[in-house]
Short mmCIF file of C-alpha atoms and ligand atoms in Angstrom, two decimals:
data_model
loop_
_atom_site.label_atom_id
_atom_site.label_comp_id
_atom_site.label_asym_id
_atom_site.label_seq_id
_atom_site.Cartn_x
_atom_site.Cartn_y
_atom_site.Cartn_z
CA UNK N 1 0.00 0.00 0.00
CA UNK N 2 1.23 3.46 -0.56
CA UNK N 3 2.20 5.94 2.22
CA UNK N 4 -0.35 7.85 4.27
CA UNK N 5 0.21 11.06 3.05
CA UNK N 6 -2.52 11.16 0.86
CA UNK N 7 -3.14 14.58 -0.24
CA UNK N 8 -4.30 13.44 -3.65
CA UNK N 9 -7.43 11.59 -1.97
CA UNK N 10 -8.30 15.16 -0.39
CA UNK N 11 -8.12 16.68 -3.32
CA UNK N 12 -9.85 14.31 -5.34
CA UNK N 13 -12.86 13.63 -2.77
CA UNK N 14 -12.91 18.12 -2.04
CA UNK N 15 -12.82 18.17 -6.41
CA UNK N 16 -15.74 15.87 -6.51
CA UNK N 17 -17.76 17.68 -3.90
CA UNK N 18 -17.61 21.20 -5.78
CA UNK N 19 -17.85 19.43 -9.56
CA UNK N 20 -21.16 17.61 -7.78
CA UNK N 21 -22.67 20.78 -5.68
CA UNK N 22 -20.54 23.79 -7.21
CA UNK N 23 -19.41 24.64 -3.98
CA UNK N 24 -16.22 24.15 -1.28
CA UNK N 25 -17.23 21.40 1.18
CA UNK N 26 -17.02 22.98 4.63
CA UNK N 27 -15.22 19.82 6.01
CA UNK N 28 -13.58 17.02 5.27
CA UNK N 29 -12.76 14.02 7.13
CA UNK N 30 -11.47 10.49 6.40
CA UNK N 31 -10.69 7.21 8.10
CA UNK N 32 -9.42 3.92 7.50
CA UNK N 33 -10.53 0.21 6.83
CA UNK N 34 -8.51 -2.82 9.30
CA UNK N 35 -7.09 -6.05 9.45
CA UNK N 36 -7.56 -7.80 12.08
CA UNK N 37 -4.14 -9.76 13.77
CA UNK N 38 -5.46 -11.73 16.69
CA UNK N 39 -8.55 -11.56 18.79
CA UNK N 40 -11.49 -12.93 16.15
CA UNK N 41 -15.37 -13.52 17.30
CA UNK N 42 -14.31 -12.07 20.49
CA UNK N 43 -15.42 -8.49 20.71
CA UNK N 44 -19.31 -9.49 20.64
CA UNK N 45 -18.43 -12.07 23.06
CA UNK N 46 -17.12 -9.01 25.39
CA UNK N 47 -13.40 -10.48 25.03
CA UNK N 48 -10.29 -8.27 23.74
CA UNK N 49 -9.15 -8.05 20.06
CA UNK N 50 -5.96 -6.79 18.30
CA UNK N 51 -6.59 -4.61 15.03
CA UNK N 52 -4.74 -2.29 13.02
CA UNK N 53 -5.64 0.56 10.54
CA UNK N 54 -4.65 0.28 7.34
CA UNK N 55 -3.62 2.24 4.55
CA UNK N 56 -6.22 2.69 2.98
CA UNK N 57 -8.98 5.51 3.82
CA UNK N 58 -11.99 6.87 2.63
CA UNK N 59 -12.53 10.88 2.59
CA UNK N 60 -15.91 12.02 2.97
CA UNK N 61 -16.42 15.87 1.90
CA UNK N 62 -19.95 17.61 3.66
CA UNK N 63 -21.24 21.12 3.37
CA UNK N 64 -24.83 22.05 3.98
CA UNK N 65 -27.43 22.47 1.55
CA UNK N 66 -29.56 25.92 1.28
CA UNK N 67 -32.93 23.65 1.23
CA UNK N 68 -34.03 20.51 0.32
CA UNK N 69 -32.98 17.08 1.22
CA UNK N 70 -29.59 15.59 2.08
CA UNK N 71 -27.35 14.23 -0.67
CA UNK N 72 -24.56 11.78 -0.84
CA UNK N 73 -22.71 10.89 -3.96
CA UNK N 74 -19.41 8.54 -4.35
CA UNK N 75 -16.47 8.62 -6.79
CA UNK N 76 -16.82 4.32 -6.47
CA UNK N 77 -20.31 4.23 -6.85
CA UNK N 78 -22.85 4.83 -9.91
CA UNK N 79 -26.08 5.62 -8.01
CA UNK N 80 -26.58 8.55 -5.72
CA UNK N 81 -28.84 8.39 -2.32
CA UNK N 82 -30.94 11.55 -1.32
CA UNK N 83 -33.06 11.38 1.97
CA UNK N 84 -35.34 14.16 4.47
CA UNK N 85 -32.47 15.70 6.81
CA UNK N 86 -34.71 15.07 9.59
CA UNK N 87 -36.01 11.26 9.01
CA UNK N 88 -33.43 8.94 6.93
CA UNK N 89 -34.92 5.60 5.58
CA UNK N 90 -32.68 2.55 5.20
CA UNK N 91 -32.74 1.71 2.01
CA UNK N 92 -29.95 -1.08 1.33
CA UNK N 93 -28.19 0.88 -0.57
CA UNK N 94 -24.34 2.37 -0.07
CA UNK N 95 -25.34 5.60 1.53
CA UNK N 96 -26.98 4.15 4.53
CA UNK N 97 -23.79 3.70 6.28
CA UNK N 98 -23.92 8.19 5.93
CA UNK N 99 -27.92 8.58 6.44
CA UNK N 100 -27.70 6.06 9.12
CA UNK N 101 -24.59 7.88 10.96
CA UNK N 102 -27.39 11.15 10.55
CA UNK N 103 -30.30 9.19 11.61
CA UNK N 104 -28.36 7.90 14.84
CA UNK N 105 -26.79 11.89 15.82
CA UNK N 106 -30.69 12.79 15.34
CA UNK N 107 -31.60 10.36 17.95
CA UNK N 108 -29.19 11.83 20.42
CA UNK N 109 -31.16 15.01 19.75
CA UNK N 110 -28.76 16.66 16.96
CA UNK N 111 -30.44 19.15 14.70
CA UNK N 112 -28.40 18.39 10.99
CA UNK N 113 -29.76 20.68 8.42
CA UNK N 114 -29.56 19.32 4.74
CA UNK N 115 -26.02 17.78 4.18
CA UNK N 116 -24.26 17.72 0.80
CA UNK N 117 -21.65 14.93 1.11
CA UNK N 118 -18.74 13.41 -1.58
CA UNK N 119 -17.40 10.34 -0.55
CA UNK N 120 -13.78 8.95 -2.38
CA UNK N 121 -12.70 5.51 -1.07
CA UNK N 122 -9.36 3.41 -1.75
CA UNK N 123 -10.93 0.65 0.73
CA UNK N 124 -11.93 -2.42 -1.03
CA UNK N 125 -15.66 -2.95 -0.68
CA UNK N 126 -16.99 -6.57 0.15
CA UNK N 127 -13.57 -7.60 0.92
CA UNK N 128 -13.73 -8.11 4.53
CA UNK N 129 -11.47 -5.12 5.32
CA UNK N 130 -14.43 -2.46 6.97
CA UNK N 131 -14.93 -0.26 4.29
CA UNK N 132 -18.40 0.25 6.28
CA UNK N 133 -16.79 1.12 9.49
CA UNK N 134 -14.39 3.61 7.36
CA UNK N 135 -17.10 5.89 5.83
CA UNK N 136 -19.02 5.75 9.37
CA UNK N 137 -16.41 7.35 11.19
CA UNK N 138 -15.58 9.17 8.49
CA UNK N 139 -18.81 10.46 8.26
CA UNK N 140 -19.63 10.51 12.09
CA UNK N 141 -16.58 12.99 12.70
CA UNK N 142 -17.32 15.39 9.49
CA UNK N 143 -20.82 15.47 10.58
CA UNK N 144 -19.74 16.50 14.45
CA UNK N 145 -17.29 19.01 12.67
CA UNK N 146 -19.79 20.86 10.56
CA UNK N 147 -22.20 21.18 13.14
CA UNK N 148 -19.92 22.65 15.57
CA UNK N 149 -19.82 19.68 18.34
CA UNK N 150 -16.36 17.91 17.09
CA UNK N 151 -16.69 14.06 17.88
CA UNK N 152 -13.64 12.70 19.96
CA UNK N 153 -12.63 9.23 18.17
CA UNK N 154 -14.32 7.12 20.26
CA UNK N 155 -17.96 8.86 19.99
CA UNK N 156 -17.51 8.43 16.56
CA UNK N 157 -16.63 4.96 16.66
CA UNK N 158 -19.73 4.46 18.92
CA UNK N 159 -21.81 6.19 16.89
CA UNK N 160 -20.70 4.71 13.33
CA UNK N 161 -21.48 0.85 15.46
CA UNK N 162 -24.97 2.48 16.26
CA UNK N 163 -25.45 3.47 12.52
CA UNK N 164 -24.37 -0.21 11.64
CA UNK N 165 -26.11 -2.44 14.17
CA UNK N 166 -29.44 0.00 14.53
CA UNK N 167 -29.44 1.19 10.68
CA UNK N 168 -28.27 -0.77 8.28
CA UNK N 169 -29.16 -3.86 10.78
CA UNK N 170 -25.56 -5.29 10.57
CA UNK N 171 -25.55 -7.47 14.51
CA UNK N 172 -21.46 -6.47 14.37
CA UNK N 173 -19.53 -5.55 17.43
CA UNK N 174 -17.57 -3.12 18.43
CA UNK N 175 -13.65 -3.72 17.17
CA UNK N 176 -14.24 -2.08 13.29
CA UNK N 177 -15.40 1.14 14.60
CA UNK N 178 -13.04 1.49 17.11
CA UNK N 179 -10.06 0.30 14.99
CA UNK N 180 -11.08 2.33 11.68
CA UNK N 181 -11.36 5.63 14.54
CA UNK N 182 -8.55 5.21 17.02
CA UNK N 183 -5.80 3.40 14.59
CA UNK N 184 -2.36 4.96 15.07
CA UNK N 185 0.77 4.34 13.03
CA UNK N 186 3.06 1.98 14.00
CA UNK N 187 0.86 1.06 16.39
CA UNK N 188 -1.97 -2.47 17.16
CA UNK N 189 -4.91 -1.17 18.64
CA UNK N 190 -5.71 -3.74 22.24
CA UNK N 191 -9.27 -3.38 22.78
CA UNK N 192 -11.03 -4.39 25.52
CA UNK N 193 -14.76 -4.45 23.82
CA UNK N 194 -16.58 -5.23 27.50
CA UNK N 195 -15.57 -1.57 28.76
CA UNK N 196 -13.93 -0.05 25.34
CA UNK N 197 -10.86 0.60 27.02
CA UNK N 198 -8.37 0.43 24.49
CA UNK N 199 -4.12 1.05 24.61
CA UNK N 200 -2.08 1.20 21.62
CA UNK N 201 0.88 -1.33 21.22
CA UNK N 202 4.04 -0.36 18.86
CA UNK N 203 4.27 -3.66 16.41
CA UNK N 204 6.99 -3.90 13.72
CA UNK N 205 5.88 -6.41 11.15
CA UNK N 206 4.17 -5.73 8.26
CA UNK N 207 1.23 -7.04 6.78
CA UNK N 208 0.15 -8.94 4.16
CA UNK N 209 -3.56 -8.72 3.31
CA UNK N 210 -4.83 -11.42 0.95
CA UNK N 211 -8.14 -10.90 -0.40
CA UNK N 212 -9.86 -14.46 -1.30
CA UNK N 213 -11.88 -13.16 -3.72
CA UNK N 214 -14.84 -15.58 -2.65
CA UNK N 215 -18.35 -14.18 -3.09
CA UNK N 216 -19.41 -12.58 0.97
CA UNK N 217 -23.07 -13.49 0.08
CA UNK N 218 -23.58 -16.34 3.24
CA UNK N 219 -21.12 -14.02 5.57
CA UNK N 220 -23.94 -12.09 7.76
CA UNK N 221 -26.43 -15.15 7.81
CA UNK N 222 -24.14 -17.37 9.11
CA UNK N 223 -22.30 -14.52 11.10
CA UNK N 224 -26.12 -14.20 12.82
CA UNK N 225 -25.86 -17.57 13.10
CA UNK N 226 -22.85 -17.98 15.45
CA UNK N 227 -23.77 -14.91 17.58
CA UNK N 228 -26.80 -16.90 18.35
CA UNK N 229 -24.88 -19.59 19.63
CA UNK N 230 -22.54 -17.56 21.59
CA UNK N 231 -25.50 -16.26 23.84
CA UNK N 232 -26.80 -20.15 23.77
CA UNK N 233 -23.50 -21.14 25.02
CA UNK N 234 -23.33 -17.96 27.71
CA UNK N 235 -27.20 -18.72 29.26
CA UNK N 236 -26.17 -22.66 29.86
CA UNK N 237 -22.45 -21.35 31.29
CA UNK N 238 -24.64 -18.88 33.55
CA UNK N 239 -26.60 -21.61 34.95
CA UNK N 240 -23.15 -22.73 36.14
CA UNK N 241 -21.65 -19.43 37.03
CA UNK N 242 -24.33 -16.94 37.84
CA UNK N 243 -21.55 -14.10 37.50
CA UNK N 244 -19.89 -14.77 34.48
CA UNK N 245 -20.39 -11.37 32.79
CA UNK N 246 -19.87 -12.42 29.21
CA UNK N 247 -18.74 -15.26 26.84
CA UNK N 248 -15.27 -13.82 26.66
CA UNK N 249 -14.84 -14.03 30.70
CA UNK N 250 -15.58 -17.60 30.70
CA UNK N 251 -11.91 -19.63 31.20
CA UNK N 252 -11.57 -22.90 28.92
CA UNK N 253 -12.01 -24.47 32.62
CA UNK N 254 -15.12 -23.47 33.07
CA UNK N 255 -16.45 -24.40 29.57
CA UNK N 256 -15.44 -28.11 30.06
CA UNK N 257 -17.53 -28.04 33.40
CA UNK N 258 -20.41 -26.74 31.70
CA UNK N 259 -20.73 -29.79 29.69
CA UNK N 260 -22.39 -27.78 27.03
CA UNK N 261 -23.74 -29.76 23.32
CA UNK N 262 -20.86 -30.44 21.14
CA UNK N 263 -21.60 -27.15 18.33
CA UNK N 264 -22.09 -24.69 21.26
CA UNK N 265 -18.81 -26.49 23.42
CA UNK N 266 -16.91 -25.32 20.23
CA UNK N 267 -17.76 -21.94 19.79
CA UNK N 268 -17.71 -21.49 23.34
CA UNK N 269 -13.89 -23.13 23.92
CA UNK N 270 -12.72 -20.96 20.73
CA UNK N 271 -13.77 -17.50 21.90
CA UNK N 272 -12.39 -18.68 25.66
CA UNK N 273 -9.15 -19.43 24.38
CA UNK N 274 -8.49 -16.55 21.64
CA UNK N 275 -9.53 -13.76 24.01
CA UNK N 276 -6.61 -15.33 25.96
CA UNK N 277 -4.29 -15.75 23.10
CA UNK N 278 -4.60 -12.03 22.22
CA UNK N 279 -3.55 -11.42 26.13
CA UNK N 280 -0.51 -13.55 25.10
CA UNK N 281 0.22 -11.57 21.58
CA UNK N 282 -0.10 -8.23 23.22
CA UNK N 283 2.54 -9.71 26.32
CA UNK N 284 5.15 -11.02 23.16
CA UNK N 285 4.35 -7.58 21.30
CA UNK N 286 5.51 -5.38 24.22
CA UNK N 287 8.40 -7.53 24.43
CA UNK N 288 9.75 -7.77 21.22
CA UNK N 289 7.34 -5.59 18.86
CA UNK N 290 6.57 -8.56 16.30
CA UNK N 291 3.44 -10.87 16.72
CA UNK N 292 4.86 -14.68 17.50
CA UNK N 293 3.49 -16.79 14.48
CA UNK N 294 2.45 -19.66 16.72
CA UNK N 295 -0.22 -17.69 17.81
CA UNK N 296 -2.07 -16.79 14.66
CA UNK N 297 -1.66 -20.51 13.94
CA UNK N 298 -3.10 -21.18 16.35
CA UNK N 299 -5.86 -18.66 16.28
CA UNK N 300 -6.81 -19.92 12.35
CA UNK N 301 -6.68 -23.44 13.44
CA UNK N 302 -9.38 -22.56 16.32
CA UNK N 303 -11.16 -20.48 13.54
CA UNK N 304 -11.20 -23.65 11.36
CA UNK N 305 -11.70 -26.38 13.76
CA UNK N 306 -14.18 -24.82 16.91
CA UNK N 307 -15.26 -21.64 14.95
CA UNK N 308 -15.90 -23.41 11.72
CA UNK N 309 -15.97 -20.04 9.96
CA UNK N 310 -12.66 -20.84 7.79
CA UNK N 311 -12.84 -22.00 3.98
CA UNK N 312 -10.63 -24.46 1.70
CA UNK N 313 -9.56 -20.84 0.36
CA UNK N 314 -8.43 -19.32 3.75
CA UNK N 315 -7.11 -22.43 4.59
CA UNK N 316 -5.25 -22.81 1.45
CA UNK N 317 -3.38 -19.15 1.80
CA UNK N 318 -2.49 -20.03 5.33
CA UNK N 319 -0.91 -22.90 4.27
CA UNK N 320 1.21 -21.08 1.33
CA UNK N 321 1.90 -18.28 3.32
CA UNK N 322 3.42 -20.38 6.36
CA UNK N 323 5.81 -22.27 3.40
CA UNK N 324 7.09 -18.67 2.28
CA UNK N 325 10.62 -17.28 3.60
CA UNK N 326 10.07 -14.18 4.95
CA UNK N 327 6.62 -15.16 6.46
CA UNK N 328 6.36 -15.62 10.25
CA UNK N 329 2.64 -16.09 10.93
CA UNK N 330 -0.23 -16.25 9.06
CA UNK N 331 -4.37 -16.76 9.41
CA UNK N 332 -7.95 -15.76 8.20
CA UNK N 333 -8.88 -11.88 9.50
CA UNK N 334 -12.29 -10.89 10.25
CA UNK N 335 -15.24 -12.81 9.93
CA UNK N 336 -14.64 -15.63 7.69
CA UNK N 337 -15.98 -17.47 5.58
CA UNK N 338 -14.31 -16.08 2.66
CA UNK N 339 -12.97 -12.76 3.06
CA UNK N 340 -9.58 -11.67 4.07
CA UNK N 341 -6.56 -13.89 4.93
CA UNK N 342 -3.23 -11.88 6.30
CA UNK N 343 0.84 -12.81 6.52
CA UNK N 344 3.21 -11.19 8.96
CA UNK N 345 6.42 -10.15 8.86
CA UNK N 346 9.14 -8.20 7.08
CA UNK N 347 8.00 -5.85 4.26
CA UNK N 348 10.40 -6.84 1.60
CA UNK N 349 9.96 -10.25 2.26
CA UNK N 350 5.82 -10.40 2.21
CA UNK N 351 6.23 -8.35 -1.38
CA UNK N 352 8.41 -11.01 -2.60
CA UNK N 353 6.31 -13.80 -1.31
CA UNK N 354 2.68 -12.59 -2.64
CA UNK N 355 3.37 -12.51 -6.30
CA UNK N 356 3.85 -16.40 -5.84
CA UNK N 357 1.16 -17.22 -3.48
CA UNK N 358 -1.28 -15.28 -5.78
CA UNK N 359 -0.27 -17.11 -9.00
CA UNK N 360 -0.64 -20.57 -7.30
CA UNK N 361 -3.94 -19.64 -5.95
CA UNK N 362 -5.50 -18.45 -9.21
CA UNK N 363 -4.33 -21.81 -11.00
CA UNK N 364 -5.81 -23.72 -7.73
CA UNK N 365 -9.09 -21.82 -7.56
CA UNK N 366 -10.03 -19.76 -10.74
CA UNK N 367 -10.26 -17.08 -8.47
CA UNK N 368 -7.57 -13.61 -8.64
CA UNK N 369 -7.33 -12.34 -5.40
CA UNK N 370 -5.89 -8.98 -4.55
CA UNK N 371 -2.79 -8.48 -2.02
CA UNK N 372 -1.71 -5.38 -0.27
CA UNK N 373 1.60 -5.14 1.57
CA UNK N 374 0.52 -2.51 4.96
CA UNK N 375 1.94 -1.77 8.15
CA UNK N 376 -0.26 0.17 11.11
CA UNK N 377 -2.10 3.11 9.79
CA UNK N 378 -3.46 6.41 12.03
CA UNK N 379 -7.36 6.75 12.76
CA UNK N 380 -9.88 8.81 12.01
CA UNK N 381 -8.59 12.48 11.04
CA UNK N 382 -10.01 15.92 9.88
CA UNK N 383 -8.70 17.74 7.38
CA UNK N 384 -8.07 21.40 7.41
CA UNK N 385 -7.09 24.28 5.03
CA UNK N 386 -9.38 22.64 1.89
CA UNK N 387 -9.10 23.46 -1.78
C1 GLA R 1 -16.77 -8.87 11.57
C2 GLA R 1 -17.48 -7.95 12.56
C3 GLA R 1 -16.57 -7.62 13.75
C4 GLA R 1 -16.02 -8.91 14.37
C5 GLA R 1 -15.40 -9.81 13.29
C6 GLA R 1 -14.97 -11.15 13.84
O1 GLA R 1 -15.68 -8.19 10.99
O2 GLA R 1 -17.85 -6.75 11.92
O3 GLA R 1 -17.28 -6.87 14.70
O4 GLA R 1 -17.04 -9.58 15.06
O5 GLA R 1 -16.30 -10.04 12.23
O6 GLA R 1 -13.96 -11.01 14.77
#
């Protein structure tokens, strides 16, 4: 991925505004998709996960219309959305990620007059990377800037997960938000997602993001799917141990005792044990500042085996990755089931390794994925002093 200077994308997303609305936009903001490196299914379970920002943002440009409704266009999409200021519709389309981040600051009792808004993304869409979570904070923190109440990165993480899980009617948790809004270079992001209390960690590996290329279209039913058994598992562990105060808190000890049916024993024992192995990353981290490989092993193998939310694809690049010099850990990021797969370690080393792995894996599955070569990216930002 290129460096994070990216002036061009402010210019290009402030261009598009005035071309669109023959205007200046009055702010701009942008923020980044993530990978994730350890710590998966965990953060709706209340447990702790390990992102990064990436290098790759998206730059949304608002100003305020002189009447009318609210209007959102997008240099990466071909339809436009317009919607009342004062009562946004979902409509399954790309702007409800921006009328829903309106329609949740309305609920806190926010008065947004008509908004004119350009949005310019370099964040794959569908690709498992947030690109959702990107324009919502994005959007959240342009929308606090224009109407004079600036957004601190967490409110805007909170309120782009309101827009996601209340609006759009995604059932995510916390960790894209929060990663996409409080990402800092050269830093992991350790999130607690019980209390959102959050540190950064400095990491010095690079990453290799591996984009499968495999259709998302059973992601979010079977993503439901497994949430439901997570709070199956957690009511027959609370019959055990009235206190436990999430999923996450449970300790693989306690899961065995529960004696739980064998599909909810294995959802349960995964997110009991990676919560704990991103304790363990974080530990070997602040030691040494590179992620030990064992441990995302580890983590995809749990993914694969308890989770069951791998495929022969994920499994596949893991495989290749962890027979390429240069790699030291590899494993499937987000939620699964297609998506995402990612490689650590040295920069040089992952660029000469993914020409390879790609090759093989479009001869093996028809499929051409995409690869990116990032390291830890900053947050959310504003942007001042626009063309
Ligand atoms: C998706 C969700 C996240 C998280 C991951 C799995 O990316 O949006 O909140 O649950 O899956 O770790």
């Amino acid at each position: 991925m290129r460096p994070e200077s990216a002036v061009d994308d402010a210019d290009k997303v402030c261009a598009l505004f005035r071309r669109r609305f023959s205007a200046k936009p009055a702010v701009v903001a942008s923020a980044p998709g993530r990978v994730n490196l350890i710590g998966e299914h965990t953060d709706y379970n209340g447990g702790e996960v390990l992102p990064i920002a990436i290098e790759r943002r998206t730059w949304v440009a608002v100003g305020v219309a002189t009447r009318g409704s609210s209007e959102a266009i997008s240099a990466n999409e071909t339809e436009s959305g317009a919607w009342e200021a004062h009562e946004p519709h979902r409509t399954g389309k790309w702007w409800d990620y921006v009328s829903g981040v309106a329609a949740e600051l309305s609920l806190r009792g926010w008065e947004l007059p008509p908004l004119q808004i350009a949005v310019v993304s370099d964040v794959p869409a569908g690709a498992g990377l947030s690109s959702s979570a990107a324009l919502e904070v994005a959007a959240a923190t342009a929308f606090g800037a224009l109407a004079g109440v600036p957004l601190s990165a967490t409110e805007a993480a909170l309120v782009g997960h309101r827009a996601e899980t209340e609006f759009v009617g995604v059932a995510c948790g916390i960790m894209d938000q929060f990663a996409s809004a409080l990402g800092s270079t050269g830093m992991a992001l350790h999130l607690w997602c019980d209390s959102g209390r959050y540190e950064h960690v400095s990491m010095k590996d690079a990453v290799l993001i591996f984009d499968t290329a495999v259709p998302r279209s059973l992601r979010t039913a079977a993503f439901n799917g497994r949430r439901q058994e997570c709070d199956a598992a957690l009511a027959i562990l609370r019959g055990h141990f009235p206190t436990l105060q999430n999923l996450a808190a449970a300790t693989p000890e306690q899961v065995a005792v529960a004696a739980l049916p064998a599909g909810l024993d294995r959802r349960a024992r995964h997110v009991a044990e990676e919560t704990r192995r991103v304790g363990s990353a974080v530990v070997a981290l602040r030691a040494t500042g590179t992620l030990p490989g064992s441990l995302l092993y580890e983590s995809h193998e749990s993914l694969r085996l308890l989770y069951e939310c791998s495929s022969p694809e994920l499994d596949w690049f893991v495989e290749s990755a962890s027979a390429s010099v240069g790699v030291t850990g590899a494993r499937l990021t987000g939620a699964g089931w297609g998506g995402c797969g990612i490689a650590l370690g040295d920069a040089t080393a992952l660029a000469e390794a993914a020409p390879a792995i790609a090759a093989k894996y479009e001869a093996r599955f028809g499929r051409r994925p995409r690869t990116w070569i990032t390291h830890a990216a900053a947050g959310v930002r504003l942007h001042e002093n626009l063309t």
